[in-house]
Every structure is written in C-alpha cells, then in structure tokens.
Amino acid sequence: MADNVNLRHVTKIYRMGDEKIAALNDVCVTFEKGKIYCLTGKSGSGKSTLLNVTAGLEKPSRGEIVFGEEHVERMNEKRLALFRQRYIGFIFQSYNLIPTLTALENVMMPLIFRGVRARERAAAAARMLDAVGLKNRARHKPSQLSGGQQQRVSIARAFVNNPSIIFADEPTGNLDTKTTVEMMGLMCGMAREYARTLVIVTHNTELSGYADGTISISDGRIESIV
Ligand code: ADP
Ligand code: MG
C-alpha cells in the first residue's frame, strides 16, 4: 500500500464515570506517503490517542481513518490485527523489548506473526540490526544493552516488516541529548531511505527540524500544521 493516511473529523471521547473527556476533538490531518511528521503538544493533549486511533489500536468515537482507500474504523478485530502486522510499525519511549529474547530475536518477532520462514527471518533481522549499527550486539539481551542501543533494536523491529507508516511515541523521552540526536538521525534516515511515512511524538520542539511537517495539538484539537 503506497498511499496517504487521512484522518477526517476524528473524535475520541473517553467516559470516566459521569465525565466525558474529548481526547480528540474533530481532528482532520493528512500524513502524506514518505513524509516525516513531528506531533507536539503538552502532556494530556491527545498525542498518544491520535497515534493509537490512527494505528487502529483504539476505535474513534466519530470520524474516519483512511489508508489509501481502506477505512480503519470499519475493520473488525481480526482484519485490524492483520492490517497492523502488514502496514504499521511502532516505536515506544520504553522500547517494549521482550527481556528474555536476544536483540536478533526481538527484531524477528514481527516476522514470526507474519509467517516468514525461520531462515529468512534471521537474515532480515540481521540486516536490520546492521542498519541500526548493532551488528555486534545480536546475541545481547535488552538488559545487556544501553538505553540508546535498546532503542536501536526497537527501531530495527519497527522497520523489519517494511511497514508503510511508523509511529514513534516519545521515542527519545528516556535518552540523553546526544543519544536523542543520534536516534532522530537514525529513524529519519531510515524513513527516508526506505521511503516510509514516519510520525514522531515529541515534547522537544528543536526536533521539528528533522520533519517535513509539524502538527501541534492542544486539548484534543489541531492547533497548527506547519
Ligand atoms: P498525551 O499523549 O498527549 O499526553 P493522551 O492521548 O495520552 O495525551 O491523553 C489525552 C487525554 O485523554 C488525557 O486527558 C487523558 O487523561 C485522557 N485519556 C487517555 N487515555 C484514556 C483512557 N484510556 N481512559 C480515559 N481517559 C484517557
Ligand atoms: Mg502520550
């Protein structure tokens, strides 16, 4: 699938007892294929909700999420699971690596779900570890790696599937300034090289220099797109 991702009038309301929270309020945005976006906004402004709804991890209360021609909000759970495996990569602030698996095995995980054969999985995962500069750490467990190295593994895992769009939710939130700059360069470089769409949530407005567009969100509403 080689297409833009469109959010049309997306609203997400959480109910907490009697209270309703509009985590997203009539959001319209387009993520163009192959472009890099920064998503900024205060804590609680709806950034993670925007990623999760776009990735089909949560259902919108109203509105449409359209990948090319495909409506994410209309998919059932089974279809959604396949869709995510095929088209979406995720990078988390806390890396979310499986502690008992090696770096190589962690990177192989998305390919297991897709039924790729063992030999091919290992070869593809090794190529990705090489691409993120961790060729010599393939047999290390996450606890034997630094924070920056763990995030490199999770970047390799996000890209190994050839997803069309990668979402990174505060990927550098736990990293020092030097490592942050390295990780931004790595993620953006890989997105450019493989022509993938990349959406990065960040508090750090200096990082918008890496992006083609910066989307600012406040109280669940898009404040600006530049
Ligand atoms: P951000 O990622 O920008 O910090 P979130 O998208 O996590 O913000 O949250 C947006 C708003 O929605 C916040 O007010 C938050 O408290 C609320 N919220 C998020 N997830 C839930 C949930 N599962 N149930 C109820 N409220 C939620
Ligand atoms: Mg968040």
Coordinates of N, CA and C and ligand atoms in Angstrom, one line a residue:
M1 N 0.8 -1.2 0.0 CA 0.0 0.0 0.0 C 0.9 1.2 0.0
A2 N 0.7 2.0 -1.0 CA 1.6 3.2 -1.2 C 0.7 4.5 -1.2
D3 N 0.2 4.8 0.0 CA -0.8 5.9 0.0 C -0.7 6.8 1.2
N4 N -1.5 7.9 1.1 CA -1.6 8.8 2.2 C -2.5 8.2 3.2
V5 N -2.3 8.7 4.4 CA -3.2 8.4 5.5 C -4.0 9.6 5.9
N6 N -5.4 9.5 5.8 CA -6.2 10.7 6.1 C -7.1 10.5 7.3
L7 N -7.0 11.4 8.2 CA -8.0 11.4 9.4 C -9.0 12.5 9.1
R8 N -10.3 12.1 9.1 CA -11.3 13.0 8.8 C -12.3 13.2 10.0
H9 N -12.3 14.3 10.5 CA -13.2 14.7 11.6 C -13.2 13.6 12.7
V10 N -12.0 13.3 13.2 CA -11.9 12.2 14.2 C -12.1 12.7 15.6
T11 N -13.0 12.1 16.3 CA -13.2 12.5 17.7 C -13.1 11.2 18.5
K12 N -12.4 11.3 19.7 CA -12.4 10.2 20.6 C -12.8 10.7 22.0
I13 N -13.8 10.1 22.5 CA -14.3 10.5 23.8 C -14.2 9.4 24.8
Y14 N -13.5 9.6 25.9 CA -13.4 8.7 27.0 C -14.4 9.0 28.0
R15 N -15.1 8.0 28.5 CA -16.1 8.3 29.6 C -15.4 7.8 30.9
M16 N -15.4 8.7 31.9 CA -14.9 8.3 33.2 C -16.0 8.6 34.2
G17 N -16.8 7.6 34.5 CA -18.0 7.8 35.3 C -18.9 8.7 34.6
D18 N -19.3 9.9 35.2 CA -20.2 10.8 34.5 C -19.5 11.7 33.6
E19 N -18.1 11.8 33.7 CA -17.4 12.8 33.0 C -17.0 12.2 31.6
K20 N -17.1 13.1 30.6 CA -16.6 12.8 29.3 C -15.4 13.6 28.9
I21 N -14.3 12.9 28.5 CA -13.1 13.6 28.1 C -12.9 13.5 26.6
A22 N -12.9 14.6 25.9 CA -12.6 14.5 24.4 C -11.1 14.6 24.2
A23 N -10.6 13.4 24.1 CA -9.1 13.3 23.9 C -8.7 13.7 22.5
L24 N -9.6 13.5 21.6 CA -9.5 14.1 20.2 C -10.8 14.7 19.8
N25 N -10.7 15.9 19.3 CA -11.9 16.7 19.0 C -11.9 17.2 17.6
D26 N -12.6 16.5 16.7 CA -12.8 16.9 15.3 C -11.4 17.1 14.6
V27 N -10.5 16.1 14.7 CA -9.2 16.2 14.1 C -9.2 15.8 12.6
C28 N -8.7 16.7 11.8 CA -8.5 16.4 10.4 C -7.0 16.6 10.1
V29 N -6.4 15.6 9.5 CA -5.0 15.7 9.2 C -4.6 14.6 8.1
T30 N -3.7 15.0 7.3 CA -3.2 14.0 6.3 C -1.7 13.7 6.5
F31 N -1.4 12.4 6.6 CA 0.0 12.0 6.6 C 0.4 11.6 5.2
E32 N 1.2 12.4 4.5 CA 1.5 12.1 3.1 C 2.6 11.0 3.1
K33 N 2.4 10.1 2.1 CA 3.3 9.0 2.0 C 4.8 9.5 1.9
G34 N 5.6 8.8 2.7 CA 7.1 9.1 2.6 C 7.5 10.3 3.3
K35 N 6.6 11.0 4.0 CA 7.0 12.2 4.7 C 7.2 12.0 6.2
I36 N 7.9 12.9 6.8 CA 8.2 12.7 8.3 C 7.5 13.9 9.0
Y37 N 6.7 13.5 10.1 CA 6.0 14.5 10.8 C 6.4 14.4 12.3
C38 N 6.4 15.6 12.9 CA 6.5 15.7 14.3 C 5.2 16.1 14.9
L39 N 4.8 15.4 15.9 CA 3.5 15.7 16.6 C 3.8 16.3 18.0
T40 N 3.5 17.5 18.3 CA 3.9 18.1 19.5 C 2.6 18.6 20.3
G41 N 2.8 18.8 21.6 CA 1.7 19.3 22.4 C 2.0 18.9 23.8
K42 N 1.3 19.6 24.7 CA 1.5 19.4 26.2 C 1.1 17.9 26.6
S43 N 1.5 17.5 27.7 CA 1.1 16.2 28.3 C -0.4 16.3 28.4
G44 N -1.1 15.2 28.0 CA -2.5 15.1 28.1 C -3.3 15.8 26.9
S45 N -2.5 16.3 25.9 CA -3.2 17.0 24.8 C -3.8 16.0 23.8
G46 N -3.5 14.8 23.8 CA -4.1 13.8 22.9 C -3.2 13.2 21.9
K47 N -1.9 13.3 22.1 CA -0.9 12.8 21.1 C -0.9 11.3 21.0
S48 N -0.9 10.6 22.1 CA -0.9 9.2 22.1 C -2.2 8.7 21.6
T49 N -3.3 9.3 21.9 CA -4.6 8.9 21.4 C -4.6 9.0 19.9
L50 N -4.1 10.1 19.4 CA -4.0 10.3 17.9 C -3.3 9.1 17.3
L51 N -2.1 8.8 17.8 CA -1.4 7.6 17.2 C -2.2 6.3 17.3
N52 N -2.7 6.1 18.5 CA -3.4 4.8 18.8 C -4.6 4.6 17.9
V53 N -5.4 5.7 17.7 CA -6.6 5.7 16.9 C -6.2 5.5 15.4
T54 N -5.1 6.2 15.0 CA -4.7 6.1 13.6 C -4.2 4.7 13.3
A55 N -3.5 4.1 14.3 CA -3.0 2.7 14.1 C -4.0 1.6 14.3
G56 N -5.2 2.0 14.6 CA -6.3 1.0 14.8 C -6.2 0.3 16.2
L57 N -5.4 0.9 17.1 CA -5.3 0.3 18.5 C -6.5 0.7 19.3
E58 N -7.2 1.8 18.9 CA -8.4 2.2 19.6 C -9.4 2.7 18.5
K59 N -10.6 2.5 18.8 CA -11.7 2.9 17.9 C -12.0 4.4 18.1
P60 N -12.2 5.2 17.0 CA -12.6 6.6 17.2 C -14.1 6.5 17.6
S61 N -14.6 7.6 18.3 CA -16.0 7.7 18.7 C -16.7 8.2 17.4
R62 N -16.1 9.1 16.7 CA -16.6 9.5 15.4 C -15.5 9.8 14.4
G63 N -15.8 9.8 13.1 CA -14.8 10.2 12.1 C -14.2 9.0 11.4
E64 N -13.4 9.3 10.4 CA -12.8 8.3 9.6 C -11.3 8.3 9.5
I65 N -10.7 7.1 9.5 CA -9.3 7.0 9.3 C -9.0 6.1 8.1
V66 N -8.5 6.8 7.0 CA -8.5 6.1 5.7 C -7.0 6.0 5.2
F67 N -6.6 4.7 5.1 CA -5.3 4.4 4.5 C -5.5 4.2 3.0
G68 N -5.1 5.1 2.1 CA -5.5 4.9 0.7 C -7.0 4.9 0.6
E69 N -7.5 3.7 0.4 CA -9.0 3.6 0.2 C -9.6 2.8 1.4
E70 N -8.7 2.3 2.3 CA -9.2 1.4 3.3 C -9.5 2.1 4.6
H71 N -10.7 1.9 5.1 CA -11.2 2.5 6.3 C -10.9 1.7 7.6
V72 N -9.9 2.2 8.3 CA -9.5 1.5 9.6 C -10.7 1.4 10.5
E73 N -11.5 2.4 10.6 CA -12.6 2.4 11.7 C -13.7 1.4 11.3
R74 N -13.6 0.9 10.1 CA -14.7 -0.1 9.7 C -14.2 -1.6 9.9
M75 N -12.9 -1.7 10.2 CA -12.3 -3.1 10.3 C -12.7 -3.8 11.6
N76 N -12.9 -5.1 11.5 CA -13.1 -5.9 12.7 C -11.8 -6.2 13.3
E77 N -11.8 -6.8 14.5 CA -10.5 -7.1 15.2 C -9.5 -7.9 14.4
K78 N -10.1 -8.9 13.7 CA -9.2 -9.9 13.0 C -8.5 -9.1 11.8
R79 N -9.3 -8.4 11.1 CA -8.8 -7.6 10.0 C -7.8 -6.6 10.5
L80 N -8.1 -5.9 11.6 CA -7.2 -4.9 12.2 C -5.9 -5.5 12.5
A81 N -5.9 -6.7 13.1 CA -4.6 -7.3 13.6 C -3.7 -7.6 12.3
L82 N -4.3 -8.1 11.3 CA -3.6 -8.3 10.0 C -3.1 -7.0 9.4
F83 N -3.9 -6.0 9.5 CA -3.6 -4.7 8.9 C -2.4 -4.1 9.6
R84 N -2.4 -4.2 11.0 CA -1.3 -3.7 11.7 C 0.0 -4.4 11.5
Q85 N -0.1 -5.7 11.4 CA 1.1 -6.5 11.1 C 1.7 -6.1 9.8
R86 N 0.8 -5.9 8.8 CA 1.3 -5.6 7.5 C 1.8 -4.2 7.3
Y87 N 1.1 -3.2 7.8 CA 1.3 -1.8 7.4 C 1.9 -0.9 8.5
I88 N 1.9 -1.3 9.7 CA 2.3 -0.4 10.8 C 3.4 -0.8 11.6
G89 N 4.3 0.1 11.9 CA 5.4 -0.1 12.9 C 5.3 0.8 14.0
F90 N 5.7 0.4 15.2 CA 5.6 1.2 16.4 C 6.9 1.3 17.1
I91 N 7.3 2.5 17.6 CA 8.4 2.7 18.5 C 8.0 3.3 19.7
F92 N 8.3 2.8 20.9 CA 7.8 3.3 22.2 C 8.9 4.0 23.0
Q93 N 8.5 4.8 23.9 CA 9.5 5.5 24.7 C 10.3 4.5 25.6
S94 N 9.5 3.5 26.1 CA 10.2 2.5 27.0 C 10.6 1.2 26.2
Y95 N 10.8 1.3 24.9 CA 11.4 0.3 24.0 C 10.5 -0.9 23.8
N96 N 9.9 -1.4 24.9 CA 9.0 -2.6 24.8 C 9.6 -3.8 24.2
L97 N 10.9 -4.0 24.5 CA 11.5 -5.2 24.0 C 11.2 -6.4 25.0
I98 N 11.3 -7.6 24.5 CA 11.0 -8.8 25.3 C 12.3 -9.1 26.0
P99 N 12.3 -9.1 27.4 CA 13.6 -9.2 28.1 C 14.3 -10.5 28.0
T100 N 13.5 -11.6 27.7 CA 14.2 -12.9 27.7 C 14.7 -13.2 26.3
L101 N 14.4 -12.4 25.3 CA 14.9 -12.6 23.9 C 16.1 -11.8 23.6
T102 N 17.0 -12.3 22.7 CA 18.1 -11.5 22.3 C 17.7 -10.4 21.3
A103 N 18.6 -9.5 21.1 CA 18.3 -8.4 20.1 C 17.8 -8.9 18.8
L104 N 18.5 -9.9 18.3 CA 18.1 -10.5 17.0 C 16.7 -11.1 17.1
E105 N 16.4 -11.9 18.2 CA 15.1 -12.5 18.3 C 14.0 -11.4 18.5
N106 N 14.3 -10.3 19.2 CA 13.3 -9.3 19.3 C 13.0 -8.7 17.9
V107 N 14.0 -8.5 17.1 CA 13.7 -7.9 15.8 C 13.0 -8.9 14.9
M108 N 13.1 -10.2 15.1 CA 12.5 -11.2 14.3 C 11.0 -11.3 14.6
M109 N 10.5 -10.8 15.8 CA 9.2 -11.0 16.3 C 8.1 -10.7 15.2
P110 N 8.1 -9.5 14.6 CA 7.0 -9.1 13.7 C 7.0 -10.1 12.5
L111 N 8.1 -10.7 12.2 CA 8.1 -11.6 11.0 C 7.5 -13.0 11.4
I112 N 7.6 -13.4 12.7 CA 7.0 -14.6 13.1 C 5.5 -14.5 13.0
F113 N 4.9 -13.4 13.4 CA 3.5 -13.2 13.3 C 3.1 -13.2 11.8
R114 N 4.0 -12.9 10.9 CA 3.6 -12.9 9.5 C 3.9 -14.2 8.8
G115 N 4.4 -15.1 9.6 CA 4.6 -16.4 9.0 C 5.8 -16.5 8.0
V116 N 6.8 -15.6 8.2 CA 8.0 -15.7 7.4 C 8.9 -16.9 7.9
R117 N 9.5 -17.6 7.0 CA 10.3 -18.8 7.4 C 11.5 -18.4 8.3
A118 N 11.9 -19.3 9.2 CA 13.0 -19.0 10.2 C 14.2 -18.5 9.6
R119 N 14.7 -19.1 8.5 CA 16.0 -18.7 7.9 C 15.9 -17.3 7.4
E120 N 14.8 -17.0 6.7 CA 14.5 -15.7 6.2 C 14.4 -14.6 7.3
R121 N 13.7 -15.0 8.3 CA 13.5 -14.1 9.5 C 14.9 -13.7 10.0
A122 N 15.7 -14.7 10.3 CA 17.0 -14.4 10.9 C 17.8 -13.5 10.0
A123 N 17.8 -13.7 8.7 CA 18.5 -12.9 7.7 C 18.0 -11.5 7.7
A124 N 16.7 -11.3 7.6 CA 16.1 -10.0 7.6 C 16.4 -9.2 8.9
A125 N 16.3 -9.9 10.0 CA 16.6 -9.3 11.3 C 18.0 -8.8 11.4
A126 N 18.9 -9.7 10.9 CA 20.4 -9.4 11.0 C 20.7 -8.2 10.1
R127 N 20.0 -8.1 8.9 CA 20.2 -6.9 8.1 C 19.8 -5.6 8.8
M128 N 18.6 -5.7 9.5 CA 18.1 -4.5 10.1 C 19.0 -4.1 11.3
L129 N 19.5 -5.1 12.1 CA 20.4 -4.8 13.2 C 21.7 -4.1 12.6
D130 N 22.1 -4.6 11.5 CA 23.3 -4.0 10.8 C 23.0 -2.5 10.5
A131 N 21.8 -2.3 9.9 CA 21.4 -1.0 9.5 C 21.3 0.0 10.7
V132 N 21.0 -0.5 11.9 CA 20.9 0.4 13.0 C 22.3 0.4 13.8
G133 N 23.3 -0.2 13.3 CA 24.6 -0.2 13.9 C 24.8 -1.1 15.0
L134 N 24.1 -2.2 15.0 CA 24.2 -3.2 16.2 C 24.6 -4.6 15.7
K135 N 25.3 -4.7 14.6 CA 25.7 -6.0 14.1 C 26.4 -6.8 15.2
N136 N 27.2 -6.2 16.1 CA 27.9 -6.9 17.1 C 27.2 -7.1 18.4
R137 N 25.9 -6.8 18.4 CA 25.1 -7.0 19.6 C 23.9 -7.9 19.4
A138 N 23.9 -8.7 18.4 CA 22.8 -9.5 18.0 C 22.4 -10.5 19.1
R139 N 23.4 -11.0 19.8 CA 23.0 -12.0 20.9 C 22.9 -11.5 22.3
H140 N 22.9 -10.1 22.4 CA 22.7 -9.5 23.7 C 21.3 -9.5 24.0
K141 N 21.0 -9.6 25.3 CA 19.6 -9.4 25.8 C 19.4 -7.9 26.1
P142 N 18.2 -7.4 26.1 CA 18.0 -6.0 26.4 C 18.7 -5.5 27.6
S143 N 18.7 -6.2 28.7 CA 19.4 -5.8 29.9 C 20.9 -5.6 29.7
Q144 N 21.4 -6.2 28.7 CA 22.9 -6.1 28.4 C 23.2 -5.0 27.4
L145 N 22.2 -4.1 27.1 CA 22.3 -3.0 26.2 C 22.0 -1.7 26.9
S146 N 22.6 -0.6 26.4 CA 22.3 0.7 26.9 C 20.9 1.1 26.4
G147 N 20.4 2.2 27.0 CA 19.1 2.7 26.5 C 19.1 3.0 25.0
G148 N 20.1 3.7 24.6 CA 20.2 4.0 23.2 C 20.3 2.8 22.3
Q149 N 21.0 1.8 22.7 CA 21.1 0.5 22.0 C 19.8 -0.2 22.0
Q150 N 19.1 -0.2 23.1 CA 17.7 -0.8 23.1 C 16.8 -0.1 22.2
Q151 N 16.9 1.2 22.1 CA 16.0 2.0 21.2 C 16.4 1.6 19.7
R152 N 17.7 1.4 19.5 CA 18.1 1.0 18.1 C 17.4 -0.4 17.8
V153 N 17.4 -1.3 18.7 CA 16.8 -2.6 18.5 C 15.3 -2.4 18.2
S154 N 14.6 -1.5 18.9 CA 13.2 -1.3 18.7 C 13.0 -0.6 17.3
I155 N 13.9 0.3 16.9 CA 13.8 0.9 15.6 C 13.9 -0.2 14.5
A156 N 14.9 -1.1 14.7 CA 15.1 -2.2 13.7 C 13.8 -3.1 13.7
R157 N 13.2 -3.3 14.8 CA 12.0 -4.1 14.9 C 10.8 -3.4 14.2
A158 N 10.8 -2.1 14.3 CA 9.7 -1.3 13.7 C 9.8 -1.3 12.2
F159 N 11.0 -1.4 11.6 CA 11.2 -1.3 10.2 C 11.3 -2.7 9.5
V160 N 11.5 -3.7 10.3 CA 11.9 -5.0 9.6 C 10.8 -5.6 8.7
N161 N 9.5 -5.2 9.1 CA 8.3 -5.6 8.3 C 8.1 -4.8 7.1
N162 N 8.9 -3.8 6.8 CA 8.5 -2.9 5.7 C 7.2 -2.3 5.8
P163 N 6.8 -1.7 7.0 CA 5.5 -1.1 7.2 C 5.4 0.2 6.4
S164 N 4.2 0.6 6.0 CA 4.1 1.8 5.2 C 4.2 3.0 6.1
I165 N 3.8 2.9 7.4 CA 3.9 4.0 8.3 C 4.4 3.6 9.7
I166 N 5.3 4.4 10.2 CA 5.8 4.1 11.5 C 5.5 5.2 12.5
F167 N 4.9 4.8 13.7 CA 4.6 5.7 14.7 C 5.6 5.6 15.8
A168 N 6.1 6.7 16.3 CA 7.1 6.7 17.4 C 6.5 7.6 18.5
D169 N 6.2 7.1 19.6 CA 5.5 7.8 20.7 C 6.6 8.2 21.7
E170 N 7.1 9.5 21.7 CA 8.1 10.0 22.5 C 9.3 9.0 22.6
P171 N 9.9 8.7 21.4 CA 10.9 7.7 21.3 C 12.2 8.1 22.0
T172 N 12.4 9.4 22.3 CA 13.7 9.8 22.9 C 13.5 10.3 24.3
G173 N 12.3 10.1 24.8 CA 11.9 10.6 26.1 C 12.8 10.2 27.3
N174 N 13.4 9.0 27.1 CA 14.3 8.4 28.2 C 15.8 8.6 27.8
L175 N 16.1 9.3 26.8 CA 17.5 9.3 26.3 C 18.1 10.7 26.5
D176 N 19.5 10.7 26.7 CA 20.2 12.0 26.8 C 20.3 12.7 25.5
T177 N 20.7 14.0 25.5 CA 20.7 14.8 24.3 C 21.4 14.2 23.2
K178 N 22.6 13.7 23.4 CA 23.5 13.2 22.4 C 22.8 12.0 21.7
T179 N 22.3 11.1 22.6 CA 21.6 9.9 22.0 C 20.3 10.3 21.3
T180 N 19.6 11.3 21.8 CA 18.4 11.8 21.1 C 18.7 12.2 19.7
V181 N 19.8 12.9 19.5 CA 20.1 13.4 18.2 C 20.5 12.2 17.3
E182 N 21.2 11.2 17.9 CA 21.6 10.0 17.1 C 20.3 9.3 16.7
M183 N 19.4 9.1 17.6 CA 18.2 8.3 17.3 C 17.3 9.0 16.3
M184 N 17.2 10.4 16.4 CA 16.4 11.1 15.4 C 17.0 10.9 14.0
G185 N 18.4 11.1 14.0 CA 19.0 10.9 12.7 C 18.8 9.5 12.1
L186 N 18.9 8.5 13.0 CA 18.7 7.1 12.6 C 17.3 6.9 12.0
M187 N 16.3 7.2 12.9 CA 14.9 7.0 12.5 C 14.6 7.7 11.2
C188 N 14.9 9.0 11.1 CA 14.6 9.8 9.9 C 15.4 9.3 8.7
G189 N 16.6 9.0 8.9 CA 17.4 8.5 7.8 C 16.9 7.2 7.2
M190 N 16.4 6.3 8.1 CA 15.8 5.0 7.6 C 14.5 5.3 6.9
A191 N 13.7 6.2 7.5 CA 12.4 6.5 6.9 C 12.6 7.1 5.5
R192 N 13.6 7.9 5.3 CA 13.9 8.5 4.0 C 14.5 7.4 3.1
E193 N 15.4 6.6 3.6 CA 16.0 5.6 2.7 C 15.0 4.6 2.2
Y194 N 14.0 4.2 3.1 CA 13.1 3.2 2.6 C 11.7 3.8 2.2
A195 N 11.7 5.2 2.1 CA 10.5 5.9 1.7 C 9.3 5.6 2.6
R196 N 9.5 5.5 3.9 CA 8.3 5.2 4.8 C 7.8 6.5 5.4
T197 N 6.5 6.5 5.7 CA 6.0 7.7 6.5 C 6.3 7.5 7.9
L198 N 6.7 8.6 8.6 CA 7.1 8.5 10.0 C 6.4 9.6 10.8
V199 N 5.8 9.2 11.9 CA 5.1 10.2 12.7 C 5.8 10.1 14.1
I200 N 6.4 11.2 14.6 CA 7.2 11.2 15.8 C 6.5 12.1 16.8
V201 N 6.1 11.6 18.0 CA 5.6 12.4 19.0 C 6.8 12.9 19.8
T202 N 6.9 14.2 20.1 CA 8.0 14.7 20.9 C 7.6 16.0 21.6
H203 N 8.1 16.2 22.8 CA 8.0 17.4 23.6 C 9.0 18.4 23.1
N204 N 10.0 17.9 22.5 CA 11.2 18.7 22.2 C 11.0 19.4 20.9
T205 N 10.7 20.7 20.9 CA 10.4 21.4 19.7 C 11.6 21.6 18.7
E206 N 12.8 21.5 19.3 CA 14.0 21.5 18.5 C 14.0 20.4 17.4
L207 N 13.3 19.3 17.8 CA 13.4 18.2 16.9 C 12.6 18.3 15.6
S208 N 11.8 19.4 15.6 CA 10.9 19.6 14.4 C 11.7 19.9 13.1
G209 N 13.0 20.2 13.3 CA 13.9 20.4 12.2 C 14.1 19.2 11.3
Y210 N 13.9 18.0 11.9 CA 14.0 16.8 11.2 C 12.8 16.5 10.3
A211 N 11.7 17.2 10.5 CA 10.5 16.8 9.9 C 10.1 17.6 8.7
D212 N 9.2 17.1 7.8 CA 8.6 17.8 6.7 C 7.5 18.6 7.2
G213 N 6.9 18.2 8.3 CA 5.7 18.9 8.8 C 5.6 18.8 10.3
T214 N 5.2 19.8 11.0 CA 5.0 19.7 12.5 C 3.5 20.0 12.8
I215 N 2.9 19.1 13.5 CA 1.5 19.2 13.8 C 1.4 19.4 15.3
S216 N 0.8 20.5 15.7 CA 0.7 20.9 17.1 C -0.8 20.7 17.6
I217 N -0.9 20.0 18.7 CA -2.2 19.6 19.2 C -2.4 20.2 20.6
S218 N -3.6 20.6 20.9 CA -3.9 21.2 22.2 C -5.3 20.8 22.6
D219 N -5.5 20.2 23.8 CA -6.8 19.8 24.2 C -7.6 19.0 23.2
G220 N -6.9 18.1 22.5 CA -7.6 17.3 21.5 C -7.9 17.9 20.2
R221 N -7.5 19.1 20.0 CA -7.7 19.8 18.7 C -6.4 20.1 18.0
I222 N -6.4 20.1 16.7 CA -5.2 20.5 16.0 C -5.1 22.0 16.1
E223 N -3.9 22.5 16.6 CA -3.7 23.9 16.8 C -3.1 24.5 15.5
S224 N -2.1 23.8 15.0 CA -1.4 24.3 13.8 C -0.8 23.1 13.0
I225 N -0.6 23.3 11.7 CA 0.1 22.3 10.9 C 1.1 23.2 10.1
V226 N 2.4 23.0 10.3 CA 3.3 23.8 9.5 C 4.4 22.9 8.9
Ligands
ADP1 P1 -0.7 12.8 25.5 O1 -0.2 11.5 24.8 O2 -0.6 14.0 24.6 O3 0.0 13.0 26.8 P2 -3.1 11.2 25.7 O4 -3.5 11.0 24.3 O5 -2.5 10.1 26.4 O6 -2.2 12.5 25.8 O7 -4.4 11.6 26.6 C1 -5.3 12.6 26.2 C2 -6.4 12.8 27.2 O8 -7.2 11.6 27.2 C3 -5.9 13.0 28.6 O9 -6.8 13.9 29.3 C4 -6.0 11.6 29.2 O10 -6.2 11.7 30.6 C5 -7.2 11.0 28.5 N1 -7.1 9.6 28.3 C6 -6.2 8.9 27.6 N2 -6.4 7.6 27.6 C7 -7.5 7.4 28.4 C8 -8.3 6.2 28.8 N3 -7.9 5.0 28.4 N4 -9.4 6.4 29.6 C9 -9.7 7.7 29.9 N5 -9.1 8.8 29.6 C10 -8.0 8.7 28.8
MG2 MG 1.4 10.3 25.3

